[in-house]
XYZ file of C-alpha atoms in Angstrom:
358
model
C -62.488 -19.449 116.541
C -63.541 -18.247 112.645
C -63.793 -14.418 111.849
C -66.963 -13.377 109.742
C -68.185 -10.377 108.167
C -71.844 -9.756 106.268
C -71.798 -13.590 105.808
C -75.184 -14.555 104.668
C -76.302 -17.818 106.186
C -77.488 -18.802 102.594
C -75.308 -19.042 98.721
C -76.541 -19.326 95.309
C -74.461 -21.237 92.934
C -75.114 -21.865 89.182
C -74.585 -25.511 88.972
C -74.657 -28.616 86.285
C -76.055 -31.421 87.862
C -74.321 -33.596 85.806
C -72.001 -33.173 82.931
C -73.528 -31.145 79.822
C -76.901 -30.612 81.417
C -78.189 -26.926 81.618
C -77.143 -24.988 84.770
C -79.224 -24.809 87.310
C -79.538 -22.167 90.335
C -79.248 -23.614 93.703
C -79.383 -22.747 97.015
C -77.056 -23.777 99.552
C -75.076 -23.087 103.364
C -72.776 -20.865 102.887
C -69.181 -22.604 103.675
C -67.679 -21.830 106.827
C -64.061 -21.650 106.633
C -61.428 -23.729 109.055
C -58.283 -24.011 109.521
C -56.359 -22.014 107.314
C -59.690 -21.907 104.761
C -60.682 -18.693 103.454
C -63.908 -17.560 102.395
C -64.462 -15.314 99.641
C -67.805 -13.314 98.454
C -67.690 -13.856 94.358
C -67.639 -9.985 93.031
C -67.124 -11.406 89.308
C -66.066 -14.705 87.590
C -64.093 -15.223 83.826
C -66.083 -17.498 81.839
C -63.356 -19.643 79.767
C -63.309 -22.544 77.341
C -61.874 -24.783 79.279
C -65.553 -24.286 81.510
C -66.956 -25.725 78.280
C -64.996 -28.633 77.827
C -65.765 -29.453 81.633
C -69.281 -28.619 81.610
C -69.814 -31.225 78.394
C -67.600 -33.907 80.764
C -64.890 -34.345 78.253
C -61.682 -33.484 75.984
C -61.728 -34.425 71.835
C -58.707 -36.879 71.356
C -59.549 -36.730 67.570
C -60.810 -40.377 65.538
C -64.274 -39.831 67.840
C -62.146 -40.649 71.025
C -62.646 -38.453 74.309
C -61.068 -37.971 77.385
C -63.493 -37.991 80.147
C -63.200 -35.380 82.908
C -63.731 -36.884 86.613
C -66.093 -33.885 87.946
C -67.799 -34.405 91.083
C -71.940 -34.422 90.725
C -73.521 -31.880 90.807
C -70.202 -29.151 90.232
C -70.021 -25.590 90.155
C -67.439 -24.195 87.591
C -65.792 -21.217 87.457
C -61.815 -20.658 87.770
C -61.326 -17.053 87.448
C -62.557 -15.886 90.324
C -62.331 -12.426 91.560
C -63.779 -11.665 94.990
C -64.103 -9.992 98.853
C -62.558 -11.705 101.849
C -65.665 -12.316 104.470
C -64.416 -15.207 106.526
C -61.332 -16.523 107.837
C -60.765 -19.684 109.882
C -58.469 -19.630 112.974
C -55.556 -20.603 111.736
C -55.315 -18.171 108.018
C -52.457 -15.814 108.360
C -51.392 -12.506 105.785
C -55.672 -11.879 105.214
C -57.660 -9.558 106.571
C -61.860 -9.367 106.635
C -62.557 -6.542 103.628
C -59.545 -7.724 101.335
C -60.567 -7.907 97.727
C -58.371 -10.722 95.997
C -58.023 -12.845 93.083
C -58.012 -16.152 93.662
C -55.434 -18.979 92.023
C -57.075 -21.892 91.167
C -54.762 -24.052 90.208
C -54.456 -25.596 93.648
C -52.188 -28.982 94.600
C -52.439 -31.965 96.571
C -49.168 -30.054 98.781
C -47.986 -33.659 99.472
C -46.154 -35.141 96.437
C -42.746 -34.085 94.532
C -44.455 -31.866 91.638
C -46.017 -29.801 94.600
C -43.200 -29.577 96.590
C -40.959 -28.462 93.602
C -43.459 -25.637 93.129
C -45.516 -26.847 90.334
C -49.023 -27.560 92.087
C -50.721 -26.870 88.483
C -49.576 -30.133 87.432
C -50.187 -32.293 90.277
C -52.712 -35.024 89.584
C -54.642 -35.243 92.582
C -55.517 -31.368 94.072
C -58.564 -29.731 95.008
C -58.501 -27.610 91.809
C -61.443 -24.520 92.387
C -63.883 -24.110 89.526
C -63.054 -28.298 89.177
C -62.947 -30.493 91.848
C -63.845 -27.477 94.230
C -66.720 -25.454 93.671
C -65.822 -21.936 92.093
C -67.119 -18.899 90.752
C -70.495 -19.560 89.393
C -71.459 -19.668 92.945
C -71.489 -16.563 94.724
C -68.897 -17.493 97.567
C -66.014 -19.678 97.475
C -63.908 -21.230 99.802
C -60.125 -21.365 99.445
C -57.831 -23.600 100.985
C -54.924 -21.204 102.130
C -54.252 -17.826 101.969
C -51.456 -18.280 99.732
C -53.768 -18.768 97.079
C -54.981 -14.790 97.158
C -53.371 -12.039 95.145
C -53.660 -8.683 95.159
C -55.049 -6.895 91.856
C -54.384 -3.077 92.252
C -56.334 -1.105 90.249
C -56.923 -4.086 87.984
C -60.967 -3.358 87.093
C -63.260 -5.660 89.148
C -64.511 -7.418 85.978
C -61.291 -7.939 84.041
C -59.200 -8.938 87.524
C -60.257 -12.807 87.949
C -58.890 -13.774 84.197
C -55.437 -13.329 85.659
C -55.629 -16.674 87.091
C -56.222 -18.194 84.057
C -56.532 -16.419 81.249
C -53.230 -13.937 82.252
C -51.708 -16.886 83.678
C -51.644 -19.465 80.986
C -50.624 -16.644 78.412
C -47.786 -15.626 80.829
C -46.514 -19.042 81.425
C -46.560 -20.104 77.593
C -44.566 -17.211 76.959
C -41.833 -17.863 79.533
C -41.405 -21.653 77.562
C -40.759 -19.873 74.433
C -38.459 -16.830 75.874
C -36.226 -14.439 74.580
C -37.531 -13.163 72.083
C -34.463 -11.131 70.247
C -37.494 -9.603 67.341
C -40.995 -9.313 66.814
C -41.059 -11.755 63.670
C -39.206 -14.477 66.610
C -42.767 -15.255 67.883
C -46.418 -15.916 66.306
C -49.575 -16.392 68.003
C -51.930 -18.369 66.852
C -55.659 -18.001 68.075
C -57.066 -14.234 69.384
C -59.795 -15.725 72.002
C -59.453 -14.274 75.541
C -56.087 -16.099 75.949
C -54.307 -15.394 73.165
C -55.236 -11.686 73.458
C -54.197 -11.773 76.585
C -51.121 -13.308 75.360
C -50.407 -10.327 73.007
C -50.677 -8.203 76.073
C -48.339 -9.724 78.095
C -45.533 -10.605 74.840
C -45.345 -6.598 74.574
C -45.019 -6.013 78.496
C -43.103 -8.560 79.727
C -40.984 -9.748 76.755
C -40.639 -6.285 74.508
C -42.182 -8.053 71.784
C -44.821 -7.117 69.015
C -45.648 -10.553 67.789
C -47.422 -11.688 64.310
C -51.272 -13.030 65.034
C -53.015 -15.359 63.594
C -56.718 -16.113 63.619
C -60.088 -16.477 61.537
C -61.656 -13.718 62.602
C -61.437 -10.498 60.607
C -62.605 -8.401 63.721
C -60.356 -9.924 66.145
C -57.171 -9.444 63.751
C -58.103 -5.833 63.344
C -58.243 -5.339 67.069
C -54.855 -7.039 67.857
C -53.227 -4.365 65.192
C -55.157 -1.767 67.009
C -53.063 -3.790 70.186
C -49.642 -3.880 68.847
C -49.611 -6.802 66.914
C -47.030 -6.234 64.014
C -48.776 -8.333 61.016
C -51.904 -10.300 61.897
C -52.845 -12.860 58.903
C -55.899 -14.686 58.530
C -54.799 -18.349 57.657
C -58.228 -19.148 55.746
C -56.926 -17.044 52.829
C -55.263 -18.730 50.034
C -51.287 -17.708 50.214
C -51.692 -17.443 54.309
C -48.723 -19.580 54.921
C -46.356 -18.052 52.184
C -47.243 -14.194 53.543
C -45.747 -15.414 56.933
C -42.931 -16.645 55.531
C -42.221 -13.316 54.093
C -42.666 -11.376 56.510
C -40.611 -13.846 59.038
C -37.992 -14.460 56.305
C -38.383 -18.478 58.155
C -36.816 -17.220 61.108
C -39.829 -17.784 63.940
C -38.379 -19.288 66.410
C -41.668 -19.842 68.773
C -45.352 -20.386 67.934
C -47.580 -20.279 70.426
C -51.209 -22.156 69.430
C -53.739 -21.017 71.762
C -56.499 -22.706 69.629
C -55.184 -26.367 69.745
C -57.023 -28.048 67.104
C -56.128 -29.827 63.897
C -56.546 -27.092 61.644
C -54.475 -24.712 63.652
C -51.748 -27.195 64.693
C -51.414 -28.322 60.571
C -51.126 -24.543 59.468
C -48.931 -23.377 62.516
C -46.146 -26.147 62.598
C -44.841 -25.257 59.249
C -44.323 -21.570 59.946
C -41.086 -22.156 62.310
C -37.343 -22.292 61.335
C -35.295 -25.244 62.081
C -34.813 -25.982 65.793
C -38.090 -23.600 66.756
C -40.615 -24.394 69.203
C -44.466 -25.138 68.839
C -46.011 -24.444 72.401
C -49.577 -26.180 72.277
C -51.591 -24.103 74.630
C -55.387 -24.930 73.584
C -57.550 -27.941 74.263
C -59.865 -27.270 71.335
C -59.095 -31.111 70.865
C -58.435 -33.516 67.883
C -54.931 -34.925 66.693
C -51.934 -33.412 65.717
C -50.304 -34.909 62.512
C -46.731 -34.267 61.813
C -44.561 -36.035 59.336
C -42.197 -38.504 61.786
C -38.357 -37.816 59.607
C -38.997 -33.880 59.533
C -38.864 -33.760 63.319
C -34.864 -34.848 63.809
C -34.663 -33.026 60.031
C -35.671 -29.829 61.489
C -35.297 -30.465 64.681
C -38.499 -28.803 65.962
C -40.131 -29.103 69.667
C -43.644 -29.430 70.424
C -44.352 -28.895 73.791
C -47.782 -28.641 76.030
C -48.459 -25.775 78.214
C -51.196 -25.770 81.015
C -51.787 -23.104 83.147
C -48.706 -21.797 85.298
C -47.411 -22.447 88.810
C -47.855 -19.787 91.915
C -44.483 -18.882 91.186
C -45.386 -17.851 87.553
C -48.734 -15.797 89.174
C -46.830 -13.852 91.691
C -44.559 -12.650 89.034
C -47.434 -12.034 86.657
C -49.598 -9.964 89.020
C -46.245 -8.019 89.964
C -46.488 -6.708 86.252
C -50.295 -6.329 86.366
C -49.729 -4.076 89.326
C -47.205 -2.013 87.538
C -49.698 -1.338 85.260
C -47.639 -2.499 82.213
C -50.575 -5.139 80.703
C -52.832 -3.523 79.086
C -56.239 -4.467 79.741
C -57.826 -7.276 77.057
C -61.953 -6.453 76.572
C -64.142 -8.390 79.264
C -68.129 -8.152 78.517
C -70.026 -8.452 81.586
C -72.910 -10.029 82.138
C -74.807 -11.243 85.028
C -74.407 -14.875 87.049
C -77.742 -15.341 86.278
C -76.727 -15.389 82.752
C -73.965 -18.629 82.854
C -76.103 -20.852 80.902
C -75.886 -18.342 77.464
C -72.897 -17.635 78.334
C -71.021 -20.899 78.035
C -73.141 -21.110 74.922
C -72.224 -17.976 73.211
C -68.361 -18.373 74.158
C -68.701 -22.070 72.720
C -70.466 -20.431 69.351
C -67.074 -17.696 69.070
C -69.815 -14.925 69.848
C -67.409 -13.354 72.335
C -64.340 -10.775 71.852
C -61.917 -10.987 74.226
C -63.450 -12.430 77.560
C -66.739 -12.443 79.700
C -67.222 -12.047 83.366
C -70.056 -13.312 85.484
C -70.911 -10.364 87.633
C -72.656 -11.781 90.917
C -74.893 -9.405 92.994
């Protein structure tokens, strides 16, 4: 039979009744695990820009076109979950009641070739936590298998969940561009939570102090204090020539953590011949590139979406070794979920925000 520990009969979630609607506090029965499932009582859940897009129900494709996101109604957001194991199914292994763990949310169907190749995060029909399955805006989360749980080491509770999305996403994108033989090899565009994490992981895992680009002077200052080799505001008149002066036009990789028409218009011109432009951010719009320059300059444009289970294992080894400097995370009570989504949308949060459950 399932094993339990202090499991309350009722759980509390902040749910969107339908896309775009304010979140509502909802009480429901606490889930009971079957098979290999594990129930985690949420301690903290990071709030991510993806949550904003999911909450709105669509991604902006430019020219007034939208990509609708098929989320269940109602739905509970939150894919950066850190919590305590409070119940395990009869077939669960390698997990104990009371373990505090980060949840890997990008779960695949485990039936298709993509999953069998280790790329569960790229599966098109997986039960992703915080998207298709209820996430950490609820105070209990059901996880299909203990293999998706990760030890956070000494990471503070309010920061830990961020490694499941912003940390993992940054690490996976940086791997696609590696190796970096000098600081000028890499430009990071956008210093939100994922971009700041990218800066810390570039230093820790890839021995590179990248050049950073952002429109917010406060974020640029913070990035310089955290080891960026140079910081550029793209709104400055001579911003592009400043970057080219620093790099000598030899940058091989730019990672765009914004993914807007403005960021790509600025960033794609900063690369050397044969350089790679990696788009991570989901801000939206269209990418406009002069086609003849793609073959002439032999530049590549690549997308990068979260990271694989193996990427997560590699990242957490780094994190537990204490090599990744923390990013700023603002703690908010879970009851402020609505306001937090709004503040993140309006650029009022530096670094990351985490909802803390009682």
